[in-house]
Amino acid sequence: MRKKIVAGNWKMNKSYNDGLVLCYDILDKVAEPKATVVFCTPFIHLYAVNEVLKNREGFFLGAQNCHQEDKGAYTGETSIEMLQSVGVDYVILGHSERREYFGESDALLAQKTNKVLSNGLTPIFCCGESLDIRDAGSHVAHVNAQIEAGLFHLGAEEMEKVVIAYEPIWAIGTGRTASPAQAQEMHAAIRSLIAGKYGADLANSISILYGGSVNAANAKELFSQPDVDGGLVGGASLKADEFATIINSF
Ligand code: PGA
C-alpha cells in the first residue's frame, strides 16, 4: 500500500509565535491522522515545531529547501546536516517558486536530491507545467522531462524513497484547482513513466501528491482519484480548520 501523505507548505508565512499557535491548533483538531502529515515550515520554526510534533504519531517535519553541499562558505544557506539535527524527515525540492524565482535548474535539483537521499531523508520532488504549456497540450511531456532530469539518474533503491508532488503552476495560489480528472491523468502518466524505467512494482509503491489550490472543499474528490496519494498544500495549510479537514479527507 502506498503511503497517503498530506504536506503543508507554509512558504514564507507566519512569525515564530504564530507558527507555533498554528501547529498546536492543528494538533488539537486532528487526534489520529489517517495520513502521514508533514509540516514544511520556514527554517526558523523547525526546531520548535519538532519539539511539539515529536511525541505525536503520524506527524513529521519537513523543510522547504536545502543546499546541495555539506557545509562551507554559502552565506544564507542551510545544510542537510543542520536540518537533520533538528528532526527534519522530508525536504521539498524543486518547487516551482524555487525554479522560477531562484533559478533552480534540473541539474541542481538532481544534486539536491542526491544530498537529501544520501542522508536518509525523503525528498518531496515537485514538478508541474505553466498555463502556456498546458494550453499547448505538452504538459505530460514537460513533466516527464522534469522527472527524467531530476530523478532518473537514481538507482531503484533510492528512487523508491522519493515522494513526487505534481503541482501545475497555473493552480498554485490561484484558487484554480486542476480538476480531479486532470490530476489523475498526470499522476497516471507519471506513474507509467516511472514504471517504464523502474518497473511496475516500484512505480506502484511511490506516493504522488497533488498540489495547487487544494482546500477543505476539494480535497476529498482529488484524493479519491486512484493515482493521487495526497496533497502538498500551501494557502490552506495556514488555516487550522481547513488543514485539519484536508488531513481527514481520506
Ligand atoms: P497552494 O500552494 O495550495 O496555495 O496553491 C501549493 C504549493 O505551492 O505547494
mmCIF file of C-alpha atoms and ligand atoms in Angstrom:
data_model
loop_
_atom_site.group_PDB
_atom_site.id
_atom_site.type_symbol
_atom_site.label_atom_id
_atom_site.label_comp_id
_atom_site.label_asym_id
_atom_site.label_seq_id
_atom_site.Cartn_x
_atom_site.Cartn_y
_atom_site.Cartn_z
ATOM 1 C CA MET A 1 0.000 0.000 0.000
ATOM 2 C CA ARG A 2 1.295 3.435 -0.918
ATOM 3 C CA LYS A 3 1.691 5.963 1.846
ATOM 4 C CA LYS A 4 -1.048 8.633 1.973
ATOM 5 C CA ILE A 5 0.571 11.993 2.707
ATOM 6 C CA VAL A 6 -0.701 15.488 3.403
ATOM 7 C CA ALA A 7 2.145 18.012 3.488
ATOM 8 C CA GLY A 8 1.573 21.635 4.462
ATOM 9 C CA ASN A 9 3.896 24.087 2.744
ATOM 10 C CA TRP A 10 3.872 27.227 4.863
ATOM 11 C CA LYS A 11 6.170 29.010 2.375
ATOM 12 C CA MET A 12 7.364 32.379 3.800
ATOM 13 C CA ASN A 13 4.473 32.868 6.213
ATOM 14 C CA LYS A 14 3.968 33.091 9.994
ATOM 15 C CA SER A 15 6.082 34.684 12.686
ATOM 16 C CA TYR A 16 7.700 32.285 15.132
ATOM 17 C CA ASN A 17 4.854 32.596 17.651
ATOM 18 C CA ASP A 18 2.070 32.468 15.085
ATOM 19 C CA GLY A 19 3.621 29.345 13.589
ATOM 20 C CA LEU A 20 3.590 27.584 16.947
ATOM 21 C CA VAL A 21 -0.027 28.598 17.549
ATOM 22 C CA LEU A 22 -0.963 27.185 14.144
ATOM 23 C CA CYS A 23 0.848 23.950 14.902
ATOM 24 C CA TYR A 24 -0.908 23.493 18.275
ATOM 25 C CA ASP A 25 -4.291 24.354 16.728
ATOM 26 C CA ILE A 26 -3.918 21.707 14.039
ATOM 27 C CA LEU A 27 -2.819 19.073 16.551
ATOM 28 C CA ASP A 28 -5.863 19.872 18.687
ATOM 29 C CA LYS A 29 -8.150 19.241 15.754
ATOM 30 C CA VAL A 30 -6.560 16.032 14.485
ATOM 31 C CA ALA A 31 -6.294 13.333 17.115
ATOM 32 C CA GLU A 32 -5.182 10.420 14.960
ATOM 33 C CA PRO A 33 -4.336 11.354 11.380
ATOM 34 C CA LYS A 34 -5.411 8.883 8.701
ATOM 35 C CA ALA A 35 -2.472 10.011 6.594
ATOM 36 C CA THR A 36 1.161 10.886 7.197
ATOM 37 C CA VAL A 37 1.133 14.614 7.944
ATOM 38 C CA VAL A 38 4.189 16.763 7.205
ATOM 39 C CA PHE A 39 4.652 20.348 8.394
ATOM 40 C CA CYS A 40 7.026 22.058 5.957
ATOM 41 C CA THR A 41 7.756 25.186 7.940
ATOM 42 C CA PRO A 42 10.221 28.024 7.383
ATOM 43 C CA PHE A 43 13.665 27.204 8.788
ATOM 44 C CA ILE A 44 13.248 29.303 11.923
ATOM 45 C CA HIS A 45 10.276 27.232 13.107
ATOM 46 C CA LEU A 46 11.801 23.801 12.590
ATOM 47 C CA TYR A 47 13.356 23.233 15.995
ATOM 48 C CA ALA A 48 10.302 24.332 17.967
ATOM 49 C CA VAL A 49 7.768 22.561 15.747
ATOM 50 C CA ASN A 50 9.796 19.381 16.090
ATOM 51 C CA GLU A 51 9.580 19.669 19.881
ATOM 52 C CA VAL A 52 5.800 19.893 19.545
ATOM 53 C CA LEU A 53 5.444 17.078 16.994
ATOM 54 C CA LYS A 54 7.906 14.536 18.272
ATOM 55 C CA ASN A 55 5.571 12.650 20.565
ATOM 56 C CA ARG A 56 2.660 12.701 18.153
ATOM 57 C CA GLU A 57 2.231 9.649 15.965
ATOM 58 C CA GLY A 58 1.796 10.364 12.264
ATOM 59 C CA PHE A 59 3.186 13.922 12.261
ATOM 60 C CA PHE A 60 6.528 14.716 10.644
ATOM 61 C CA LEU A 61 8.713 17.721 9.995
ATOM 62 C CA GLY A 62 9.710 18.989 6.550
ATOM 63 C CA ALA A 63 11.960 21.726 5.186
ATOM 64 C CA GLN A 64 11.200 23.726 2.049
ATOM 65 C CA ASN A 65 14.693 23.597 0.580
ATOM 66 C CA CYS A 66 18.290 22.650 1.389
ATOM 67 C CA HIS A 67 21.733 23.291 -0.030
ATOM 68 C CA GLN A 68 23.458 20.709 -2.204
ATOM 69 C CA GLU A 69 26.829 20.930 -0.418
ATOM 70 C CA ASP A 70 27.589 19.577 3.053
ATOM 71 C CA LYS A 71 28.906 22.791 4.557
ATOM 72 C CA GLY A 72 31.049 25.837 3.906
ATOM 73 C CA ALA A 73 31.020 29.419 2.725
ATOM 74 C CA TYR A 74 27.439 29.625 1.416
ATOM 75 C CA THR A 75 26.024 32.640 3.217
ATOM 76 C CA GLY A 76 22.331 32.372 3.929
ATOM 77 C CA GLU A 77 22.033 28.662 3.122
ATOM 78 C CA THR A 78 21.046 25.650 5.215
ATOM 79 C CA SER A 79 22.692 22.230 5.006
ATOM 80 C CA ILE A 80 21.131 18.816 5.220
ATOM 81 C CA GLU A 81 23.101 18.074 8.401
ATOM 82 C CA MET A 82 21.572 21.151 10.042
ATOM 83 C CA LEU A 83 18.107 20.046 9.012
ATOM 84 C CA GLN A 84 18.696 16.552 10.284
ATOM 85 C CA SER A 85 19.927 17.888 13.631
ATOM 86 C CA VAL A 86 16.528 19.467 14.309
ATOM 87 C CA GLY A 87 14.491 16.412 13.353
ATOM 88 C CA VAL A 88 13.625 17.074 9.713
ATOM 89 C CA ASP A 89 12.462 13.993 7.772
ATOM 90 C CA TYR A 90 11.222 15.468 4.482
ATOM 91 C CA VAL A 91 12.616 18.161 2.181
ATOM 92 C CA ILE A 92 10.605 19.841 -0.577
ATOM 93 C CA LEU A 93 12.777 20.142 -3.693
ATOM 94 C CA GLY A 94 12.137 21.907 -6.975
ATOM 95 C CA HIS A 95 9.029 23.810 -6.002
ATOM 96 C CA SER A 96 8.056 25.971 -8.982
ATOM 97 C CA GLU A 97 8.703 29.098 -6.895
ATOM 98 C CA ARG A 98 12.292 27.942 -6.334
ATOM 99 C CA ARG A 99 12.687 27.052 -10.005
ATOM 100 C CA GLU A 100 11.267 30.397 -11.133
ATOM 101 C CA TYR A 101 12.449 32.963 -8.549
ATOM 102 C CA PHE A 102 15.736 31.356 -7.541
ATOM 103 C CA GLY A 103 16.728 29.856 -10.877
ATOM 104 C CA GLU A 104 16.924 26.253 -9.648
ATOM 105 C CA SER A 105 17.751 24.085 -12.639
ATOM 106 C CA ASP A 106 17.100 20.395 -13.231
ATOM 107 C CA ALA A 107 20.822 19.722 -12.798
ATOM 108 C CA LEU A 108 20.908 21.490 -9.419
ATOM 109 C CA LEU A 109 17.796 19.625 -8.305
ATOM 110 C CA ALA A 110 19.405 16.320 -9.211
ATOM 111 C CA GLN A 111 22.325 17.264 -6.909
ATOM 112 C CA LYS A 112 19.978 18.298 -4.088
ATOM 113 C CA THR A 113 18.009 15.074 -4.476
ATOM 114 C CA ASN A 114 21.233 13.097 -4.075
ATOM 115 C CA LYS A 115 22.149 15.045 -0.952
ATOM 116 C CA VAL A 116 18.757 14.502 0.678
ATOM 117 C CA LEU A 117 18.642 10.786 -0.116
ATOM 118 C CA SER A 118 22.236 10.053 0.835
ATOM 119 C CA ASN A 119 21.498 11.471 4.292
ATOM 120 C CA GLY A 120 18.451 9.268 4.729
ATOM 121 C CA LEU A 121 15.816 11.990 4.372
ATOM 122 C CA THR A 122 12.879 11.930 1.964
ATOM 123 C CA PRO A 123 12.686 14.402 -0.929
ATOM 124 C CA ILE A 124 9.269 15.691 -1.982
ATOM 125 C CA PHE A 125 10.214 16.357 -5.591
ATOM 126 C CA CYS A 126 7.963 18.925 -7.287
ATOM 127 C CA CYS A 127 7.091 19.109 -10.954
ATOM 128 C CA GLY A 128 4.419 20.882 -12.963
ATOM 129 C CA GLU A 129 3.680 22.913 -16.059
ATOM 130 C CA SER A 130 2.786 26.556 -16.732
ATOM 131 C CA LEU A 131 -0.530 27.511 -18.321
ATOM 132 C CA ASP A 132 1.130 28.117 -21.705
ATOM 133 C CA ILE A 133 2.495 24.609 -21.720
ATOM 134 C CA ARG A 134 -0.874 23.129 -20.747
ATOM 135 C CA ASP A 135 -2.674 25.173 -23.398
ATOM 136 C CA ALA A 136 -0.181 23.907 -25.967
ATOM 137 C CA GLY A 137 -1.006 20.333 -24.915
ATOM 138 C CA SER A 138 2.576 19.472 -23.947
ATOM 139 C CA HIS A 139 2.042 19.213 -20.169
ATOM 140 C CA VAL A 140 2.728 15.491 -19.931
ATOM 141 C CA ALA A 141 5.942 15.762 -21.963
ATOM 142 C CA HIS A 142 7.071 18.731 -19.846
ATOM 143 C CA VAL A 143 6.507 16.993 -16.517
ATOM 144 C CA ASN A 144 8.076 13.776 -17.789
ATOM 145 C CA ALA A 145 11.186 15.753 -18.773
ATOM 146 C CA GLN A 146 11.409 17.323 -15.293
ATOM 147 C CA ILE A 147 11.213 13.910 -13.648
ATOM 148 C CA GLU A 148 13.728 12.329 -16.001
ATOM 149 C CA ALA A 149 16.208 15.182 -15.466
ATOM 150 C CA GLY A 150 15.788 15.411 -11.699
ATOM 151 C CA LEU A 151 15.349 11.776 -10.704
ATOM 152 C CA PHE A 152 16.167 9.242 -13.386
ATOM 153 C CA HIS A 153 19.859 9.086 -12.515
ATOM 154 C CA LEU A 154 18.815 7.376 -9.264
ATOM 155 C CA GLY A 155 19.140 3.651 -8.710
ATOM 156 C CA ALA A 156 15.963 1.738 -7.832
ATOM 157 C CA GLU A 157 16.781 1.536 -4.119
ATOM 158 C CA GLU A 158 16.962 5.353 -3.999
ATOM 159 C CA MET A 159 14.079 6.041 -6.355
ATOM 160 C CA GLU A 160 11.670 4.047 -4.220
ATOM 161 C CA LYS A 161 12.252 6.502 -1.350
ATOM 162 C CA VAL A 162 11.200 9.565 -3.349
ATOM 163 C CA VAL A 163 7.830 11.300 -2.977
ATOM 164 C CA ILE A 164 6.654 13.237 -6.042
ATOM 165 C CA ALA A 165 4.371 16.272 -5.975
ATOM 166 C CA TYR A 166 2.606 17.288 -9.182
ATOM 167 C CA GLU A 167 1.838 20.986 -8.933
ATOM 168 C CA PRO A 168 0.545 22.713 -12.067
ATOM 169 C CA ILE A 169 1.860 26.288 -11.816
ATOM 170 C CA TRP A 170 -1.456 27.743 -13.010
ATOM 171 C CA ALA A 171 -3.167 26.175 -9.980
ATOM 172 C CA ILE A 172 -0.728 27.343 -7.289
ATOM 173 C CA GLY A 173 -2.179 30.090 -5.126
ATOM 174 C CA THR A 174 -4.724 30.976 -7.804
ATOM 175 C CA GLY A 175 -7.822 29.279 -6.429
ATOM 176 C CA ARG A 176 -7.994 27.464 -9.750
ATOM 177 C CA THR A 177 -7.552 23.767 -8.974
ATOM 178 C CA ALA A 178 -6.803 21.090 -11.533
ATOM 179 C CA SER A 179 -9.927 19.010 -11.951
ATOM 180 C CA PRO A 180 -9.763 15.546 -10.413
ATOM 181 C CA ALA A 181 -9.603 14.168 -13.968
ATOM 182 C CA GLN A 182 -6.687 16.451 -14.910
ATOM 183 C CA ALA A 183 -4.822 15.465 -11.746
ATOM 184 C CA GLN A 184 -5.493 11.777 -12.320
ATOM 185 C CA GLU A 185 -4.337 11.990 -15.942
ATOM 186 C CA MET A 186 -0.994 13.467 -14.936
ATOM 187 C CA HIS A 187 -0.465 11.219 -11.923
ATOM 188 C CA ALA A 188 -1.139 8.130 -14.041
ATOM 189 C CA ALA A 189 1.286 9.433 -16.687
ATOM 190 C CA ILE A 190 3.996 9.985 -14.056
ATOM 191 C CA ARG A 191 3.455 6.509 -12.649
ATOM 192 C CA SER A 192 3.655 4.966 -16.074
ATOM 193 C CA LEU A 193 6.868 6.874 -16.858
ATOM 194 C CA ILE A 194 8.402 5.510 -13.650
ATOM 195 C CA ALA A 195 7.134 2.006 -14.434
ATOM 196 C CA GLY A 196 8.845 2.193 -17.835
ATOM 197 C CA LYS A 197 12.237 2.741 -16.209
ATOM 198 C CA TYR A 198 11.974 1.065 -12.798
ATOM 199 C CA GLY A 199 9.167 -1.475 -13.243
ATOM 200 C CA ALA A 200 5.515 -1.515 -12.187
ATOM 201 C CA ASP A 201 6.124 -2.667 -8.600
ATOM 202 C CA LEU A 202 8.345 0.280 -7.798
ATOM 203 C CA ALA A 203 6.049 2.723 -9.632
ATOM 204 C CA ASN A 204 3.055 1.442 -7.679
ATOM 205 C CA SER A 205 4.859 1.952 -4.373
ATOM 206 C CA ILE A 206 5.668 5.663 -4.906
ATOM 207 C CA SER A 207 3.411 8.322 -3.372
ATOM 208 C CA ILE A 208 2.427 11.033 -5.856
ATOM 209 C CA LEU A 209 0.856 14.117 -4.262
ATOM 210 C CA TYR A 210 -1.230 16.756 -5.953
ATOM 211 C CA GLY A 211 -0.646 20.461 -5.181
ATOM 212 C CA GLY A 212 -2.324 23.631 -6.347
ATOM 213 C CA SER A 213 -5.243 25.277 -4.510
ATOM 214 C CA VAL A 214 -6.139 22.162 -2.520
ATOM 215 C CA ASN A 215 -8.712 23.144 0.106
ATOM 216 C CA ALA A 216 -11.225 21.652 2.517
ATOM 217 C CA ALA A 217 -13.911 21.558 -0.168
ATOM 218 C CA ASN A 218 -11.983 19.840 -2.972
ATOM 219 C CA ALA A 219 -9.513 17.573 -1.144
ATOM 220 C CA LYS A 220 -11.783 14.559 -0.826
ATOM 221 C CA GLU A 221 -12.536 14.299 -4.520
ATOM 222 C CA LEU A 222 -8.920 14.890 -5.527
ATOM 223 C CA PHE A 223 -7.602 12.328 -3.030
ATOM 224 C CA SER A 224 -10.136 9.742 -4.177
ATOM 225 C CA GLN A 225 -8.502 9.526 -7.611
ATOM 226 C CA PRO A 226 -6.679 6.202 -7.949
ATOM 227 C CA ASP A 227 -3.224 7.699 -8.531
ATOM 228 C CA VAL A 228 -3.499 10.697 -6.186
ATOM 229 C CA ASP A 229 -1.919 9.746 -2.859
ATOM 230 C CA GLY A 230 -2.431 13.006 -1.019
ATOM 231 C CA GLY A 231 -1.576 16.653 -1.311
ATOM 232 C CA LEU A 232 1.046 19.352 -0.996
ATOM 233 C CA VAL A 233 -0.993 22.209 0.408
ATOM 234 C CA GLY A 234 0.026 25.876 0.504
ATOM 235 C CA GLY A 235 -2.524 28.524 1.497
ATOM 236 C CA ALA A 236 -4.954 26.142 3.165
ATOM 237 C CA SER A 237 -2.194 24.715 5.400
ATOM 238 C CA LEU A 238 -2.066 28.092 7.183
ATOM 239 C CA LYS A 239 -5.623 27.728 8.486
ATOM 240 C CA ALA A 240 -6.037 25.107 11.193
ATOM 241 C CA ASP A 241 -9.668 24.231 10.388
ATOM 242 C CA GLU A 242 -9.027 23.864 6.671
ATOM 243 C CA PHE A 243 -5.872 21.863 7.080
ATOM 244 C CA ALA A 244 -7.478 19.536 9.631
ATOM 245 C CA THR A 245 -10.357 18.887 7.219
ATOM 246 C CA ILE A 246 -7.889 18.178 4.414
ATOM 247 C CA ILE A 247 -5.981 15.719 6.609
ATOM 248 C CA ASN A 248 -9.265 13.947 7.358
ATOM 249 C CA SER A 249 -10.232 13.737 3.694
ATOM 250 C CA PHE A 250 -9.138 10.142 3.119
HETATM 251 P P1 PGA B 1 -1.457 26.498 -2.825
HETATM 252 O O1 PGA B 1 0.097 26.152 -2.932
HETATM 253 O O2 PGA B 1 -2.114 25.354 -2.096
HETATM 254 O O3 PGA B 1 -1.520 27.780 -2.069
HETATM 255 O O4 PGA B 1 -1.973 26.626 -4.231
HETATM 256 C C1 PGA B 1 0.543 24.841 -3.132
HETATM 257 C C2 PGA B 1 2.039 24.818 -3.214
HETATM 258 O O5 PGA B 1 2.626 25.719 -3.819
HETATM 259 O O6 PGA B 1 2.689 23.904 -2.679
#
